[in-house]
Amino acid sequence: CPKHKDTVIAFVLGGPGSGKGTQCEKIVETFGFKHLSAGDLLRKEMVSDNSSMILDTIREGRIVPSAVTVKLILRELASGDSHKFLIDGFPRSEENRIAFERITGSEPNFVLFFECPEKEMVKRVLSRNQGRIDDNIDTMKKRLKVFEALNLPVVDYYAKKGKLHKINAVGTEDEVFEQVRRVFAQVST
Ligand code: UP5
Ligand code: MG
């Protein structure tokens, strides 16, 4: 189990294009966390393993089996000497959440949730232009449906546990980060 008593794990949740990756980079610069993007880890694995399963799943906006994603996250938690982790874009379903808890024996210390209207998320994703196979209107519609059906229950779960910090994701990157900064100030006291 990678979790020592001084390990800090924050889950960073929010819909597709809500700004998770962008804000995680700022958190890394300001608060010295290690950033683990589940999506980035899966895209790397897809290429290095030539995995058509991961490719097809991402193109359909569906969720890769928990065992695959948790293995990649565990490898990162165990490598290097960081003990403060941002896990971005995971868990995406109750099944993901339960698998993570069972396999690592850990729960996150706190959870950030970027709240963003669908219209804004669609606009951001379609204007990103970084060649992601899932950044097209058809896949985006599917990603939004999966987010609503499977990820929002995870958000509710952490809200009930008192671990959820909601961030209004609309505004400039700096405006959004001001809210993030306040959360980190609050949880580290
Ligand atoms: N942008 C950012 N902030 C802005 C702001 N305040 N104002 C205006 N523009 C802003 O941002 C998106 C775009 O918006 C960028 O161009 C940015 O400059 C701009 P970004 O920070 O990239 O948003 P993010 O929330 O990270 O969006 P992303 O598309 O990465 O979210 P997803 O959750 O859809 O993607 P992820 O990579 O996590 O997952 C992709 C797929 O992998 C999933 O659909 C799924 O198929 C699979 N997956 C799993 O199966 N399991 C997992 O655990 C994780 C992923
Ligand atoms: Mg991202």
JSON list of N, CA, C and O in Angstrom, two decimals, residues 100-147:
[
{"chain": "A", "resi": 100, "resn": "PHE", "atom": "N", "xyz": [-10.39, 1.49, -6.43]},
{"chain": "A", "resi": 100, "resn": "PHE", "atom": "CA", "xyz": [-9.24, 2.23, -5.89]},
{"chain": "A", "resi": 100, "resn": "PHE", "atom": "C", "xyz": [-9.13, 2.01, -4.38]},
{"chain": "A", "resi": 100, "resn": "PHE", "atom": "O", "xyz": [-8.04, 1.74, -3.85]},
{"chain": "A", "resi": 101, "resn": "GLU", "atom": "N", "xyz": [-10.26, 2.11, -3.69]},
{"chain": "A", "resi": 101, "resn": "GLU", "atom": "CA", "xyz": [-10.25, 1.95, -2.23]},
{"chain": "A", "resi": 101, "resn": "GLU", "atom": "C", "xyz": [-9.84, 0.54, -1.83]},
{"chain": "A", "resi": 101, "resn": "GLU", "atom": "O", "xyz": [-9.08, 0.35, -0.88]},
{"chain": "A", "resi": 102, "resn": "ARG", "atom": "N", "xyz": [-10.33, -0.42, -2.59]},
{"chain": "A", "resi": 102, "resn": "ARG", "atom": "CA", "xyz": [-10.02, -1.81, -2.26]},
{"chain": "A", "resi": 102, "resn": "ARG", "atom": "C", "xyz": [-8.55, -2.11, -2.52]},
{"chain": "A", "resi": 102, "resn": "ARG", "atom": "O", "xyz": [-7.86, -2.70, -1.69]},
{"chain": "A", "resi": 103, "resn": "ILE", "atom": "N", "xyz": [-8.04, -1.68, -3.67]},
{"chain": "A", "resi": 103, "resn": "ILE", "atom": "CA", "xyz": [-6.69, -2.05, -4.06]},
{"chain": "A", "resi": 103, "resn": "ILE", "atom": "C", "xyz": [-5.64, -1.27, -3.28]},
{"chain": "A", "resi": 103, "resn": "ILE", "atom": "O", "xyz": [-4.61, -1.81, -2.89]},
{"chain": "A", "resi": 104, "resn": "THR", "atom": "N", "xyz": [-5.88, 0.02, -3.03]},
{"chain": "A", "resi": 104, "resn": "THR", "atom": "CA", "xyz": [-4.87, 0.82, -2.32]},
{"chain": "A", "resi": 104, "resn": "THR", "atom": "C", "xyz": [-5.11, 0.84, -0.81]},
{"chain": "A", "resi": 104, "resn": "THR", "atom": "O", "xyz": [-4.21, 1.19, -0.05]},
{"chain": "A", "resi": 105, "resn": "GLY", "atom": "N", "xyz": [-6.30, 0.52, -0.39]},
{"chain": "A", "resi": 105, "resn": "GLY", "atom": "CA", "xyz": [-6.64, 0.67, 1.02]},
{"chain": "A", "resi": 105, "resn": "GLY", "atom": "C", "xyz": [-6.70, 2.12, 1.45]},
{"chain": "A", "resi": 105, "resn": "GLY", "atom": "O", "xyz": [-6.66, 2.43, 2.64]},
{"chain": "A", "resi": 106, "resn": "SER", "atom": "N", "xyz": [-6.78, 3.05, 0.48]},
{"chain": "A", "resi": 106, "resn": "SER", "atom": "CA", "xyz": [-6.80, 4.48, 0.83]},
{"chain": "A", "resi": 106, "resn": "SER", "atom": "C", "xyz": [-8.03, 5.18, 0.28]},
{"chain": "A", "resi": 106, "resn": "SER", "atom": "O", "xyz": [-8.63, 4.76, -0.70]},
{"chain": "A", "resi": 107, "resn": "GLU", "atom": "N", "xyz": [-8.29, 6.30, 0.93]},
{"chain": "A", "resi": 107, "resn": "GLU", "atom": "CA", "xyz": [-9.32, 7.23, 0.45]},
{"chain": "A", "resi": 107, "resn": "GLU", "atom": "C", "xyz": [-8.64, 8.57, 0.22]},
{"chain": "A", "resi": 107, "resn": "GLU", "atom": "O", "xyz": [-7.60, 8.85, 0.82]},
{"chain": "A", "resi": 108, "resn": "PRO", "atom": "N", "xyz": [-9.23, 9.40, -0.62]},
{"chain": "A", "resi": 108, "resn": "PRO", "atom": "CA", "xyz": [-8.63, 10.73, -0.81]},
{"chain": "A", "resi": 108, "resn": "PRO", "atom": "C", "xyz": [-8.80, 11.56, 0.45]},
{"chain": "A", "resi": 108, "resn": "PRO", "atom": "O", "xyz": [-9.77, 11.38, 1.19]},
{"chain": "A", "resi": 109, "resn": "ASN", "atom": "N", "xyz": [-7.85, 12.48, 0.68]},
{"chain": "A", "resi": 109, "resn": "ASN", "atom": "CA", "xyz": [-8.00, 13.40, 1.81]},
{"chain": "A", "resi": 109, "resn": "ASN", "atom": "C", "xyz": [-9.10, 14.42, 1.51]},
{"chain": "A", "resi": 109, "resn": "ASN", "atom": "O", "xyz": [-9.86, 14.80, 2.38]},
{"chain": "A", "resi": 110, "resn": "PHE", "atom": "N", "xyz": [-9.14, 14.88, 0.24]},
{"chain": "A", "resi": 110, "resn": "PHE", "atom": "CA", "xyz": [-10.20, 15.79, -0.18]},
{"chain": "A", "resi": 110, "resn": "PHE", "atom": "C", "xyz": [-10.38, 15.70, -1.69]},
{"chain": "A", "resi": 110, "resn": "PHE", "atom": "O", "xyz": [-9.56, 15.10, -2.39]},
{"chain": "A", "resi": 111, "resn": "VAL", "atom": "N", "xyz": [-11.48, 16.28, -2.16]},
{"chain": "A", "resi": 111, "resn": "VAL", "atom": "CA", "xyz": [-11.86, 16.16, -3.57]},
{"chain": "A", "resi": 111, "resn": "VAL", "atom": "C", "xyz": [-12.24, 17.54, -4.10]},
{"chain": "A", "resi": 111, "resn": "VAL", "atom": "O", "xyz": [-13.06, 18.23, -3.48]},
{"chain": "A", "resi": 112, "resn": "LEU", "atom": "N", "xyz": [-11.64, 17.92, -5.22]},
{"chain": "A", "resi": 112, "resn": "LEU", "atom": "CA", "xyz": [-12.05, 19.16, -5.89]},
{"chain": "A", "resi": 112, "resn": "LEU", "atom": "C", "xyz": [-13.03, 18.80, -7.00]},
{"chain": "A", "resi": 112, "resn": "LEU", "atom": "O", "xyz": [-12.84, 17.81, -7.69]},
{"chain": "A", "resi": 113, "resn": "PHE", "atom": "N", "xyz": [-14.04, 19.65, -7.16]},
{"chain": "A", "resi": 113, "resn": "PHE", "atom": "CA", "xyz": [-14.99, 19.40, -8.25]},
{"chain": "A", "resi": 113, "resn": "PHE", "atom": "C", "xyz": [-15.22, 20.69, -9.03]},
{"chain": "A", "resi": 113, "resn": "PHE", "atom": "O", "xyz": [-15.71, 21.68, -8.49]},
{"chain": "A", "resi": 114, "resn": "PHE", "atom": "N", "xyz": [-14.82, 20.66, -10.30]},
{"chain": "A", "resi": 114, "resn": "PHE", "atom": "CA", "xyz": [-14.98, 21.82, -11.17]},
{"chain": "A", "resi": 114, "resn": "PHE", "atom": "C", "xyz": [-16.35, 21.79, -11.83]},
{"chain": "A", "resi": 114, "resn": "PHE", "atom": "O", "xyz": [-16.62, 20.94, -12.68]},
{"chain": "A", "resi": 115, "resn": "GLU", "atom": "N", "xyz": [-17.19, 22.72, -11.42]},
{"chain": "A", "resi": 115, "resn": "GLU", "atom": "CA", "xyz": [-18.56, 22.80, -11.95]},
{"chain": "A", "resi": 115, "resn": "GLU", "atom": "C", "xyz": [-18.58, 23.72, -13.16]},
{"chain": "A", "resi": 115, "resn": "GLU", "atom": "O", "xyz": [-18.20, 24.89, -13.06]},
{"chain": "A", "resi": 116, "resn": "CYS", "atom": "N", "xyz": [-19.06, 23.18, -14.28]},
{"chain": "A", "resi": 116, "resn": "CYS", "atom": "CA", "xyz": [-19.01, 23.95, -15.53]},
{"chain": "A", "resi": 116, "resn": "CYS", "atom": "C", "xyz": [-20.24, 23.61, -16.38]},
{"chain": "A", "resi": 116, "resn": "CYS", "atom": "O", "xyz": [-20.58, 22.43, -16.53]},
{"chain": "A", "resi": 117, "resn": "PRO", "atom": "N", "xyz": [-20.90, 24.61, -16.93]},
{"chain": "A", "resi": 117, "resn": "PRO", "atom": "CA", "xyz": [-22.05, 24.31, -17.80]},
{"chain": "A", "resi": 117, "resn": "PRO", "atom": "C", "xyz": [-21.61, 23.53, -19.05]},
{"chain": "A", "resi": 117, "resn": "PRO", "atom": "O", "xyz": [-20.51, 23.75, -19.57]},
{"chain": "A", "resi": 118, "resn": "GLU", "atom": "N", "xyz": [-22.49, 22.64, -19.51]},
{"chain": "A", "resi": 118, "resn": "GLU", "atom": "CA", "xyz": [-22.15, 21.81, -20.67]},
{"chain": "A", "resi": 118, "resn": "GLU", "atom": "C", "xyz": [-21.75, 22.64, -21.89]},
{"chain": "A", "resi": 118, "resn": "GLU", "atom": "O", "xyz": [-20.81, 22.29, -22.61]},
{"chain": "A", "resi": 119, "resn": "LYS", "atom": "N", "xyz": [-22.46, 23.72, -22.11]},
{"chain": "A", "resi": 119, "resn": "LYS", "atom": "CA", "xyz": [-22.19, 24.54, -23.29]},
{"chain": "A", "resi": 119, "resn": "LYS", "atom": "C", "xyz": [-20.74, 25.04, -23.30]},
{"chain": "A", "resi": 119, "resn": "LYS", "atom": "O", "xyz": [-20.06, 25.03, -24.33]},
{"chain": "A", "resi": 120, "resn": "GLU", "atom": "N", "xyz": [-20.27, 25.45, -22.12]},
{"chain": "A", "resi": 120, "resn": "GLU", "atom": "CA", "xyz": [-18.89, 25.93, -21.98]},
{"chain": "A", "resi": 120, "resn": "GLU", "atom": "C", "xyz": [-17.90, 24.78, -22.17]},
{"chain": "A", "resi": 120, "resn": "GLU", "atom": "O", "xyz": [-16.87, 24.95, -22.84]},
{"chain": "A", "resi": 121, "resn": "MET", "atom": "N", "xyz": [-18.23, 23.60, -21.64]},
{"chain": "A", "resi": 121, "resn": "MET", "atom": "CA", "xyz": [-17.32, 22.46, -21.80]},
{"chain": "A", "resi": 121, "resn": "MET", "atom": "C", "xyz": [-17.19, 22.07, -23.28]},
{"chain": "A", "resi": 121, "resn": "MET", "atom": "O", "xyz": [-16.09, 21.81, -23.76]},
{"chain": "A", "resi": 122, "resn": "VAL", "atom": "N", "xyz": [-18.31, 22.08, -23.99]},
{"chain": "A", "resi": 122, "resn": "VAL", "atom": "CA", "xyz": [-18.29, 21.74, -25.42]},
{"chain": "A", "resi": 122, "resn": "VAL", "atom": "C", "xyz": [-17.42, 22.75, -26.17]},
{"chain": "A", "resi": 122, "resn": "VAL", "atom": "O", "xyz": [-16.56, 22.39, -26.99]},
{"chain": "A", "resi": 123, "resn": "LYS", "atom": "N", "xyz": [-17.63, 24.02, -25.87]},
{"chain": "A", "resi": 123, "resn": "LYS", "atom": "CA", "xyz": [-16.86, 25.08, -26.55]},
{"chain": "A", "resi": 123, "resn": "LYS", "atom": "C", "xyz": [-15.36, 24.89, -26.32]},
{"chain": "A", "resi": 123, "resn": "LYS", "atom": "O", "xyz": [-14.56, 24.95, -27.25]},
{"chain": "A", "resi": 124, "resn": "ARG", "atom": "N", "xyz": [-14.97, 24.61, -25.08]},
{"chain": "A", "resi": 124, "resn": "ARG", "atom": "CA", "xyz": [-13.55, 24.46, -24.76]},
{"chain": "A", "resi": 124, "resn": "ARG", "atom": "C", "xyz": [-12.94, 23.24, -25.45]},
{"chain": "A", "resi": 124, "resn": "ARG", "atom": "O", "xyz": [-11.84, 23.31, -25.99]},
{"chain": "A", "resi": 125, "resn": "VAL", "atom": "N", "xyz": [-13.66, 22.13, -25.40]},
{"chain": "A", "resi": 125, "resn": "VAL", "atom": "CA", "xyz": [-13.11, 20.89, -25.97]},
{"chain": "A", "resi": 125, "resn": "VAL", "atom": "C", "xyz": [-12.98, 21.00, -27.49]},
{"chain": "A", "resi": 125, "resn": "VAL", "atom": "O", "xyz": [-11.97, 20.61, -28.07]},
{"chain": "A", "resi": 126, "resn": "LEU", "atom": "N", "xyz": [-14.01, 21.59, -28.12]},
{"chain": "A", "resi": 126, "resn": "LEU", "atom": "CA", "xyz": [-13.96, 21.65, -29.59]},
{"chain": "A", "resi": 126, "resn": "LEU", "atom": "C", "xyz": [-12.95, 22.68, -30.09]},
{"chain": "A", "resi": 126, "resn": "LEU", "atom": "O", "xyz": [-12.52, 22.62, -31.24]},
{"chain": "A", "resi": 127, "resn": "SER", "atom": "N", "xyz": [-12.54, 23.61, -29.24]},
{"chain": "A", "resi": 127, "resn": "SER", "atom": "CA", "xyz": [-11.54, 24.58, -29.72]},
{"chain": "A", "resi": 127, "resn": "SER", "atom": "C", "xyz": [-10.13, 24.25, -29.21]},
{"chain": "A", "resi": 127, "resn": "SER", "atom": "O", "xyz": [-9.21, 25.03, -29.39]},
{"chain": "A", "resi": 128, "resn": "ARG", "atom": "N", "xyz": [-9.96, 23.06, -28.60]},
{"chain": "A", "resi": 128, "resn": "ARG", "atom": "CA", "xyz": [-8.64, 22.74, -28.03]},
{"chain": "A", "resi": 128, "resn": "ARG", "atom": "C", "xyz": [-7.61, 22.42, -29.10]},
{"chain": "A", "resi": 128, "resn": "ARG", "atom": "O", "xyz": [-6.47, 22.88, -29.00]},
{"chain": "A", "resi": 129, "resn": "ASN", "atom": "N", "xyz": [-7.97, 21.60, -30.08]},
{"chain": "A", "resi": 129, "resn": "ASN", "atom": "CA", "xyz": [-7.05, 21.37, -31.19]},
{"chain": "A", "resi": 129, "resn": "ASN", "atom": "C", "xyz": [-5.70, 20.76, -30.85]},
{"chain": "A", "resi": 129, "resn": "ASN", "atom": "O", "xyz": [-4.67, 21.25, -31.31]},
{"chain": "A", "resi": 130, "resn": "GLN", "atom": "N", "xyz": [-5.71, 19.72, -30.01]},
{"chain": "A", "resi": 130, "resn": "GLN", "atom": "CA", "xyz": [-4.44, 19.05, -29.71]},
{"chain": "A", "resi": 130, "resn": "GLN", "atom": "C", "xyz": [-4.42, 17.64, -30.28]},
{"chain": "A", "resi": 130, "resn": "GLN", "atom": "O", "xyz": [-3.61, 16.81, -29.87]},
{"chain": "A", "resi": 131, "resn": "GLY", "atom": "N", "xyz": [-5.34, 17.38, -31.20]},
{"chain": "A", "resi": 131, "resn": "GLY", "atom": "CA", "xyz": [-5.33, 16.08, -31.87]},
{"chain": "A", "resi": 131, "resn": "GLY", "atom": "C", "xyz": [-5.87, 14.92, -31.06]},
{"chain": "A", "resi": 131, "resn": "GLY", "atom": "O", "xyz": [-5.62, 13.76, -31.41]},
{"chain": "A", "resi": 132, "resn": "ARG", "atom": "N", "xyz": [-6.59, 15.20, -29.96]},
{"chain": "A", "resi": 132, "resn": "ARG", "atom": "CA", "xyz": [-7.15, 14.08, -29.19]},
{"chain": "A", "resi": 132, "resn": "ARG", "atom": "C", "xyz": [-8.30, 13.44, -29.97]},
{"chain": "A", "resi": 132, "resn": "ARG", "atom": "O", "xyz": [-9.17, 14.14, -30.47]},
{"chain": "A", "resi": 133, "resn": "ILE", "atom": "N", "xyz": [-8.28, 12.09, -30.01]},
{"chain": "A", "resi": 133, "resn": "ILE", "atom": "CA", "xyz": [-9.29, 11.39, -30.83]},
{"chain": "A", "resi": 133, "resn": "ILE", "atom": "C", "xyz": [-10.70, 11.55, -30.27]},
{"chain": "A", "resi": 133, "resn": "ILE", "atom": "O", "xyz": [-11.67, 11.24, -30.94]},
{"chain": "A", "resi": 134, "resn": "ASP", "atom": "N", "xyz": [-10.80, 12.02, -29.01]},
{"chain": "A", "resi": 134, "resn": "ASP", "atom": "CA", "xyz": [-12.13, 12.18, -28.41]},
{"chain": "A", "resi": 134, "resn": "ASP", "atom": "C", "xyz": [-12.62, 13.62, -28.45]},
{"chain": "A", "resi": 134, "resn": "ASP", "atom": "O", "xyz": [-13.70, 13.92, -27.95]},
{"chain": "A", "resi": 135, "resn": "ASP", "atom": "N", "xyz": [-11.84, 14.53, -29.04]},
{"chain": "A", "resi": 135, "resn": "ASP", "atom": "CA", "xyz": [-12.27, 15.93, -29.12]},
{"chain": "A", "resi": 135, "resn": "ASP", "atom": "C", "xyz": [-13.03, 16.21, -30.41]},
{"chain": "A", "resi": 135, "resn": "ASP", "atom": "O", "xyz": [-12.58, 16.98, -31.27]},
{"chain": "A", "resi": 136, "resn": "ASN", "atom": "N", "xyz": [-14.17, 15.56, -30.57]},
{"chain": "A", "resi": 136, "resn": "ASN", "atom": "CA", "xyz": [-15.05, 15.84, -31.70]},
{"chain": "A", "resi": 136, "resn": "ASN", "atom": "C", "xyz": [-16.47, 15.84, -31.13]},
{"chain": "A", "resi": 136, "resn": "ASN", "atom": "O", "xyz": [-16.70, 15.31, -30.03]},
{"chain": "A", "resi": 137, "resn": "ILE", "atom": "N", "xyz": [-17.41, 16.43, -31.85]},
{"chain": "A", "resi": 137, "resn": "ILE", "atom": "CA", "xyz": [-18.74, 16.63, -31.26]},
{"chain": "A", "resi": 137, "resn": "ILE", "atom": "C", "xyz": [-19.43, 15.32, -30.91]},
{"chain": "A", "resi": 137, "resn": "ILE", "atom": "O", "xyz": [-20.08, 15.21, -29.85]},
{"chain": "A", "resi": 138, "resn": "ASP", "atom": "N", "xyz": [-19.27, 14.28, -31.74]},
{"chain": "A", "resi": 138, "resn": "ASP", "atom": "CA", "xyz": [-19.94, 13.01, -31.46]},
{"chain": "A", "resi": 138, "resn": "ASP", "atom": "C", "xyz": [-19.44, 12.38, -30.16]},
{"chain": "A", "resi": 138, "resn": "ASP", "atom": "O", "xyz": [-20.22, 11.97, -29.31]},
{"chain": "A", "resi": 139, "resn": "THR", "atom": "N", "xyz": [-18.10, 12.28, -30.03]},
{"chain": "A", "resi": 139, "resn": "THR", "atom": "CA", "xyz": [-17.55, 11.68, -28.81]},
{"chain": "A", "resi": 139, "resn": "THR", "atom": "C", "xyz": [-17.84, 12.58, -27.60]},
{"chain": "A", "resi": 139, "resn": "THR", "atom": "O", "xyz": [-18.14, 12.09, -26.52]},
{"chain": "A", "resi": 140, "resn": "MET", "atom": "N", "xyz": [-17.79, 13.90, -27.81]},
{"chain": "A", "resi": 140, "resn": "MET", "atom": "CA", "xyz": [-18.04, 14.81, -26.70]},
{"chain": "A", "resi": 140, "resn": "MET", "atom": "C", "xyz": [-19.43, 14.61, -26.11]},
{"chain": "A", "resi": 140, "resn": "MET", "atom": "O", "xyz": [-19.61, 14.61, -24.89]},
{"chain": "A", "resi": 141, "resn": "LYS", "atom": "N", "xyz": [-20.42, 14.39, -26.97]},
{"chain": "A", "resi": 141, "resn": "LYS", "atom": "CA", "xyz": [-21.79, 14.15, -26.48]},
{"chain": "A", "resi": 141, "resn": "LYS", "atom": "C", "xyz": [-21.82, 12.89, -25.61]},
{"chain": "A", "resi": 141, "resn": "LYS", "atom": "O", "xyz": [-22.48, 12.86, -24.58]},
{"chain": "A", "resi": 142, "resn": "LYS", "atom": "N", "xyz": [-21.08, 11.87, -26.05]},
{"chain": "A", "resi": 142, "resn": "LYS", "atom": "CA", "xyz": [-21.03, 10.62, -25.27]},
{"chain": "A", "resi": 142, "resn": "LYS", "atom": "C", "xyz": [-20.30, 10.84, -23.94]},
{"chain": "A", "resi": 142, "resn": "LYS", "atom": "O", "xyz": [-20.71, 10.32, -22.90]},
{"chain": "A", "resi": 143, "resn": "ARG", "atom": "N", "xyz": [-19.19, 11.60, -23.98]},
{"chain": "A", "resi": 143, "resn": "ARG", "atom": "CA", "xyz": [-18.44, 11.87, -22.74]},
{"chain": "A", "resi": 143, "resn": "ARG", "atom": "C", "xyz": [-19.33, 12.58, -21.72]},
{"chain": "A", "resi": 143, "resn": "ARG", "atom": "O", "xyz": [-19.28, 12.30, -20.52]},
{"chain": "A", "resi": 144, "resn": "LEU", "atom": "N", "xyz": [-20.13, 13.52, -22.20]},
{"chain": "A", "resi": 144, "resn": "LEU", "atom": "CA", "xyz": [-21.01, 14.26, -21.28]},
{"chain": "A", "resi": 144, "resn": "LEU", "atom": "C", "xyz": [-22.06, 13.34, -20.66]},
{"chain": "A", "resi": 144, "resn": "LEU", "atom": "O", "xyz": [-22.37, 13.46, -19.47]},
{"chain": "A", "resi": 145, "resn": "LYS", "atom": "N", "xyz": [-22.60, 12.42, -21.46]},
{"chain": "A", "resi": 145, "resn": "LYS", "atom": "CA", "xyz": [-23.62, 11.49, -20.93]},
{"chain": "A", "resi": 145, "resn": "LYS", "atom": "C", "xyz": [-23.01, 10.57, -19.87]},
{"chain": "A", "resi": 145, "resn": "LYS", "atom": "O", "xyz": [-23.62, 10.33, -18.82]},
{"chain": "A", "resi": 146, "resn": "VAL", "atom": "N", "xyz": [-21.81, 10.05, -20.19]},
{"chain": "A", "resi": 146, "resn": "VAL", "atom": "CA", "xyz": [-21.14, 9.15, -19.24]},
{"chain": "A", "resi": 146, "resn": "VAL", "atom": "C", "xyz": [-20.79, 9.91, -17.96]},
{"chain": "A", "resi": 146, "resn": "VAL", "atom": "O", "xyz": [-20.96, 9.39, -16.84]},
{"chain": "A", "resi": 147, "resn": "PHE", "atom": "N", "xyz": [-20.35, 11.14, -18.11]},
{"chain": "A", "resi": 147, "resn": "PHE", "atom": "CA", "xyz": [-20.02, 11.96, -16.94]},
{"chain": "A", "resi": 147, "resn": "PHE", "atom": "C", "xyz": [-21.24, 12.11, -16.03]},
{"chain": "A", "resi": 147, "resn": "PHE", "atom": "O", "xyz": [-21.17, 11.89, -14.82]}
]
